[in-house]
Short mmCIF file of C-alpha atoms in Angstrom, two decimals:
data_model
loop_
_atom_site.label_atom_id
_atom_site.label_comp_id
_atom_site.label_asym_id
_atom_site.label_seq_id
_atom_site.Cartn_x
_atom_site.Cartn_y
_atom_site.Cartn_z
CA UNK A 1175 118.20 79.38 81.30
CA UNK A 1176 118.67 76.00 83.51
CA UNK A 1177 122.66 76.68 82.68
CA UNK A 1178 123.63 80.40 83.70
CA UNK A 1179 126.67 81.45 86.03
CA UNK A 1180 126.38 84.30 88.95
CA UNK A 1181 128.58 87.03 88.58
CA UNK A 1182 128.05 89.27 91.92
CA UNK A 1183 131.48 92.17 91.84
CA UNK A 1184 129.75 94.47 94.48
CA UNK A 1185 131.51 96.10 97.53
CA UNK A 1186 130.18 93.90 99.49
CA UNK A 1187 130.25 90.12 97.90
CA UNK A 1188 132.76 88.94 98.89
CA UNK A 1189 132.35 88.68 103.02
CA UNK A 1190 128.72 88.65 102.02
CA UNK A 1191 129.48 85.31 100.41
CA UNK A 1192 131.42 83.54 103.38
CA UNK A 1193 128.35 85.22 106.14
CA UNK A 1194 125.63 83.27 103.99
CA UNK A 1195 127.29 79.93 103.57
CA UNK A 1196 128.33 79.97 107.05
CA UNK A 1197 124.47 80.81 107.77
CA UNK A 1198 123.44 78.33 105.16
CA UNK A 1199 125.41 75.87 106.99
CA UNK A 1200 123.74 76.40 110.66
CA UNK A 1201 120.30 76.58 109.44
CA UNK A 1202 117.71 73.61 110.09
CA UNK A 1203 117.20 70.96 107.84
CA UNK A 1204 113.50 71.90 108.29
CA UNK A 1205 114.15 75.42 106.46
CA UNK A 1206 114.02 75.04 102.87
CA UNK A 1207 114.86 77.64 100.36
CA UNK A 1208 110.98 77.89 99.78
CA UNK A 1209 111.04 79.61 103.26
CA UNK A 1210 113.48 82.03 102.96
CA UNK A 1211 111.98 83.19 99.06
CA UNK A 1212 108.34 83.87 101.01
CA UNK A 1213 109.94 85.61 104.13
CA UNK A 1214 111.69 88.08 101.44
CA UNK A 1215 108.35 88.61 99.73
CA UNK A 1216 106.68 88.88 102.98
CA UNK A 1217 109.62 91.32 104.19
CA UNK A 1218 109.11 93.48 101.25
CA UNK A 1219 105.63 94.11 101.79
CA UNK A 1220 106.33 94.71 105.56
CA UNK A 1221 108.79 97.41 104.61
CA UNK A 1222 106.47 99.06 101.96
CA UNK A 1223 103.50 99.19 105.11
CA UNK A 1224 106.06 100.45 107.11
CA UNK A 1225 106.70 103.40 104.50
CA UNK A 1226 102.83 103.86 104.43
CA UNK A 1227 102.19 103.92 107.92
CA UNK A 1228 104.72 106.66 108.75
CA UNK A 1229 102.78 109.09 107.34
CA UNK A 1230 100.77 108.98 110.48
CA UNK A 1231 103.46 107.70 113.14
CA UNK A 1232 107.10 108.46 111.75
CA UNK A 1233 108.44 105.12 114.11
CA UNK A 1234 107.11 102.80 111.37
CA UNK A 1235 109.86 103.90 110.09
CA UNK A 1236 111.86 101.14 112.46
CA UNK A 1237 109.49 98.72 110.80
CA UNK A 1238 111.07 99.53 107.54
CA UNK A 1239 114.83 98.93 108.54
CA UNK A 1240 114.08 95.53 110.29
CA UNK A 1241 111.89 94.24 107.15
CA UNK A 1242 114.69 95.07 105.20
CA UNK A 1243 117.43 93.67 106.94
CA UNK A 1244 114.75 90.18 107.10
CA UNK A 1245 114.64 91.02 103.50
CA UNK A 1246 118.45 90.51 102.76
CA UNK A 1247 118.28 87.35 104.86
CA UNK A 1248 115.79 85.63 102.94
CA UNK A 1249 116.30 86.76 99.47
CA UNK A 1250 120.03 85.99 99.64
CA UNK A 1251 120.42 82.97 101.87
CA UNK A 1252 117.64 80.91 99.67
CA UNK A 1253 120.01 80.29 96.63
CA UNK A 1254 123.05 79.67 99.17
CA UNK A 1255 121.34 77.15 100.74
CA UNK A 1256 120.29 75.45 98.19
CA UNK A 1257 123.74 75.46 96.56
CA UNK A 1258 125.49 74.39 99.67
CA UNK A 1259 122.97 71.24 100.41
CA UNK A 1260 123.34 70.14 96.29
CA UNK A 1261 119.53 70.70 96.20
CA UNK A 1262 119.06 73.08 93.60
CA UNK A 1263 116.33 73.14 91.36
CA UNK A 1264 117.93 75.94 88.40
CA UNK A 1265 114.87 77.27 86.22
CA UNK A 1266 112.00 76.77 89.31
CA UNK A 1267 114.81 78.63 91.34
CA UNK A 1268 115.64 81.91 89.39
CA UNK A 1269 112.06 82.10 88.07
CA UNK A 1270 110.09 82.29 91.46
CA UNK A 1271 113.01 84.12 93.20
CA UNK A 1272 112.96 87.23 90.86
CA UNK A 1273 109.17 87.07 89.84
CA UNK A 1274 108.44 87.31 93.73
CA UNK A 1275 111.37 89.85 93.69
CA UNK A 1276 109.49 92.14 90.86
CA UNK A 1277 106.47 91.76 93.11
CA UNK A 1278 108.22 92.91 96.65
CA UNK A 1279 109.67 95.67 94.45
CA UNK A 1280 106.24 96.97 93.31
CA UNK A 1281 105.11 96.82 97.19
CA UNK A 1282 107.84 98.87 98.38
CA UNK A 1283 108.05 101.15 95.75
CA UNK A 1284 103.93 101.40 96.53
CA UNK A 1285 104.30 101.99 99.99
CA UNK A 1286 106.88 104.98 99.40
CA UNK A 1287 104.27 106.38 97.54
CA UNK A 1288 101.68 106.77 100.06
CA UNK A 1289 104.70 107.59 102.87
CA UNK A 1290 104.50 111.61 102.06
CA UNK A 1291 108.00 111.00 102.03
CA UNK A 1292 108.25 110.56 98.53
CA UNK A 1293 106.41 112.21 95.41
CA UNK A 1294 104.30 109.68 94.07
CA UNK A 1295 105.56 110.36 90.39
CA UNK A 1296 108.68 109.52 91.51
CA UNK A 1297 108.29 106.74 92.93
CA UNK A 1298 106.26 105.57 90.11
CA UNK A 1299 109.09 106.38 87.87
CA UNK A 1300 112.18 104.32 90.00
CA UNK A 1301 109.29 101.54 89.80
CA UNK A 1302 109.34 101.82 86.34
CA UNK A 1303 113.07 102.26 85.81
CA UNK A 1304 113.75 99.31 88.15
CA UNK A 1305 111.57 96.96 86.17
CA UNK A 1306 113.30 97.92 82.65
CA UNK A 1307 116.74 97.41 84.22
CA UNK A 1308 115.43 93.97 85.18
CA UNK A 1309 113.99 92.75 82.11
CA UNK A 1310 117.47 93.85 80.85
CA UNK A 1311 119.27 91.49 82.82
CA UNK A 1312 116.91 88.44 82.33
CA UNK A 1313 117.39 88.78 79.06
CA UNK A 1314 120.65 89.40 79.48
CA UNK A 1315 120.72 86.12 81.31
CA UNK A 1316 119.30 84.28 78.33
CA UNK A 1317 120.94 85.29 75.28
CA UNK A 1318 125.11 85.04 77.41
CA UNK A 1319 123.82 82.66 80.39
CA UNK A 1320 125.75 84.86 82.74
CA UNK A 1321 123.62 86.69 85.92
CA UNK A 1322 124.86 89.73 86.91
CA UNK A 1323 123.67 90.94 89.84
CA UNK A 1324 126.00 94.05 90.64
CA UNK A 1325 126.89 97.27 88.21
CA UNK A 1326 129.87 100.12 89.67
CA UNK A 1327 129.97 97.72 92.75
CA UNK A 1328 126.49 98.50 94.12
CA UNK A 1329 124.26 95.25 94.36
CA UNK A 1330 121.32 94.76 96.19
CA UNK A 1331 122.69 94.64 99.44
CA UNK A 1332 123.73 97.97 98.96
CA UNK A 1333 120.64 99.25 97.77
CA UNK A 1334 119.18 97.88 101.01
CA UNK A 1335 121.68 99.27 103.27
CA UNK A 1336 121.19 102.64 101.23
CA UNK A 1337 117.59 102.70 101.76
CA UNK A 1338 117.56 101.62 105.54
CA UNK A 1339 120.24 104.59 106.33
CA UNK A 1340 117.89 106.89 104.46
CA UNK A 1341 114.52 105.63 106.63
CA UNK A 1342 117.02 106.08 109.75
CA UNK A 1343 117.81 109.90 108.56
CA UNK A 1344 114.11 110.84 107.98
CA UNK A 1345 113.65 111.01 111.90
CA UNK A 1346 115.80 113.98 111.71
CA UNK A 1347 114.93 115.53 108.91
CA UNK A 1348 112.84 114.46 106.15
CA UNK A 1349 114.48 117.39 103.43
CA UNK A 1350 117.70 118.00 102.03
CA UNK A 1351 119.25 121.55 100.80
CA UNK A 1352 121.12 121.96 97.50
CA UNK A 1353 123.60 124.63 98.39
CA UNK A 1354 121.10 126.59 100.53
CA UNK A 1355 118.94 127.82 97.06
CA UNK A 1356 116.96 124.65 96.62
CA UNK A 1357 115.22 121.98 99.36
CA UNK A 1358 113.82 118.99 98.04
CA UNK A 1359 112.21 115.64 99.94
CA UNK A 1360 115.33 113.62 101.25
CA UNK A 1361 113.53 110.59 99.42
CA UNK A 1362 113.27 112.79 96.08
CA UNK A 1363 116.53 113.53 95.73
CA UNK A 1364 117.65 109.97 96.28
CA UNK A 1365 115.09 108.25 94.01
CA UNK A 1366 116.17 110.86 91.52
CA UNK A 1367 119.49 109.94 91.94
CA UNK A 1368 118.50 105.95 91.80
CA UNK A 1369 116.68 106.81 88.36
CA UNK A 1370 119.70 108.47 86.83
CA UNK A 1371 122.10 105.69 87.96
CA UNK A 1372 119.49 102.96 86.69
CA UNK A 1373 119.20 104.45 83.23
CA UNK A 1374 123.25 104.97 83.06
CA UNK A 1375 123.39 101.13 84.03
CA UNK A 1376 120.90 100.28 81.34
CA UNK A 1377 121.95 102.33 78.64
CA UNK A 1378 125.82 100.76 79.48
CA UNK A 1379 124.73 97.70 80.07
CA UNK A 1380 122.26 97.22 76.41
CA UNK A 1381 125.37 98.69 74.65
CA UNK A 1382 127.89 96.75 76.07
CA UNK A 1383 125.57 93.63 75.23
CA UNK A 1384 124.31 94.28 71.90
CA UNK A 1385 127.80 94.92 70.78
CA UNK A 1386 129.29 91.50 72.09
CA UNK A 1387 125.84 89.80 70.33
CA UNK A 1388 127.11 91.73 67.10
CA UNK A 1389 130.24 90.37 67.51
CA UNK A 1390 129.09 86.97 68.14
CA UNK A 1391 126.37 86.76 65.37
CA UNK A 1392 128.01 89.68 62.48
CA UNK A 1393 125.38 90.54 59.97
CA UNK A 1394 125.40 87.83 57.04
CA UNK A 1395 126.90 89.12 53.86
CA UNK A 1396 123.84 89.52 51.25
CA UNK A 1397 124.67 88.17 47.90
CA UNK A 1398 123.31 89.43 44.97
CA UNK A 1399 121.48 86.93 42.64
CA UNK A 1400 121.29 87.75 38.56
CA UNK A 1401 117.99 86.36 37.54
CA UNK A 1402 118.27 85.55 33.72
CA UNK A 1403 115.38 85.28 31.74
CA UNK A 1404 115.29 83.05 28.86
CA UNK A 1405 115.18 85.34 25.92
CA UNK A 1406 113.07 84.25 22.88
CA UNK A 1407 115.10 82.38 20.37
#
């Protein structure tokens, strides 16, 4: 795990790439990437209070979209910097950064639970989806030492830009209508959505995996072996 290569193919990476080194570059010596991987965590859990506060006063809801976008700074400007001073520190690196990552998940996916905006089953289950579809990828990680952080183009920039434009359209209306028979919670439709594109990606992405692991390590050819007894003379 101290060897593994980045592969990030989302809509985004690329000027997402050349904004974070050119951040990476301006930012104080004093700022360490140990900064920025605490003011994600701490960003996380700001958006998922934000979620559970607006069931009482719907402008928390602002609270989410700035914790988020402090979210994205930290979370992906911490590896960058490290990378662009030659300070990186590999296996302490991409252990804390996605342990504290699992942990800001569970917070957020907590405080949309308690927002009223979202069924707490449901959130409960994208909680659950999200963590299978990460244990997929560390182990992913492991066995091919390649980190892929993106599937169809959608990384987690996207996902936060996604989920900031959907605490922006709550203030308008918190429900969506299915050709004018069904109405469903804005938030339940798009978690249900985020489950069925996280199980696609998994199912796709164990396939795809197991088959080049196949392919790498076939299944040994089991030879038969005639035991001969020695026969009374």
């Amino acid at each position: 795990m101290a060897e593994h290569t980045r592969e990030h193919r989302s809509f985004l990476a690329v000027i997402e790439k050349r904004a974070l080194i050119a951040i990476a570059g301006r930012l104080p010596a004093a700022i360490h990437s140990d900064h920025l991987t605490a003011l994600a965590l701490l960003a996380m859990a700001t958006a998922g209070a934000g979620f559970a506060l607006a069931r009482w006063d719907v402008r928390s809801l602002w609270v989410v979209v700035v914790a988020l976008a402090l979210n994205w700074f930290g979370d992906s400007l911490d590896g960058t910097v490290a990378r662009v001073r030659k300070v990186e520190r590999p296996r302490y690196g991409f252990y804390v950064d996605h342990v504290l990552d699992i942990v800001g998940a569970t917070l957020l996916f907590a405080g949309l639970a308690a927002s009223g905006f979202m069924t707490p089953m449901i959130a409960l289950a994208m909680l659950v989806a999200y963590l299978l579809v990460s244990g997929e990828v560390f182990l992913a990680t492991s066995v091919h030492g390649v980190f892929r952080m993106s599937f169809s183009g959608v990384g987690p920039t996207e996902l936060r830009i996604l989920l900031a434009i959907g605490a922006i359209a709550l203030f308008r209306d918190p429900h969506v209508e299915l050709g004018g028979l069904v109405r469903l919670r804005l938030f339940d439709f798009g978690g249900l959505i985020a489950i069925a594109g996280m199980v696609v990606a998994l199912t796709v992405n164990v396939v795809r995996n197991a088959r080049a692991l196949a392919r790498l390590e076939p299944r040994p050819v089991q030879r038969s072996v005639r035991l001969q007894a020695d026969l009374p003379t």
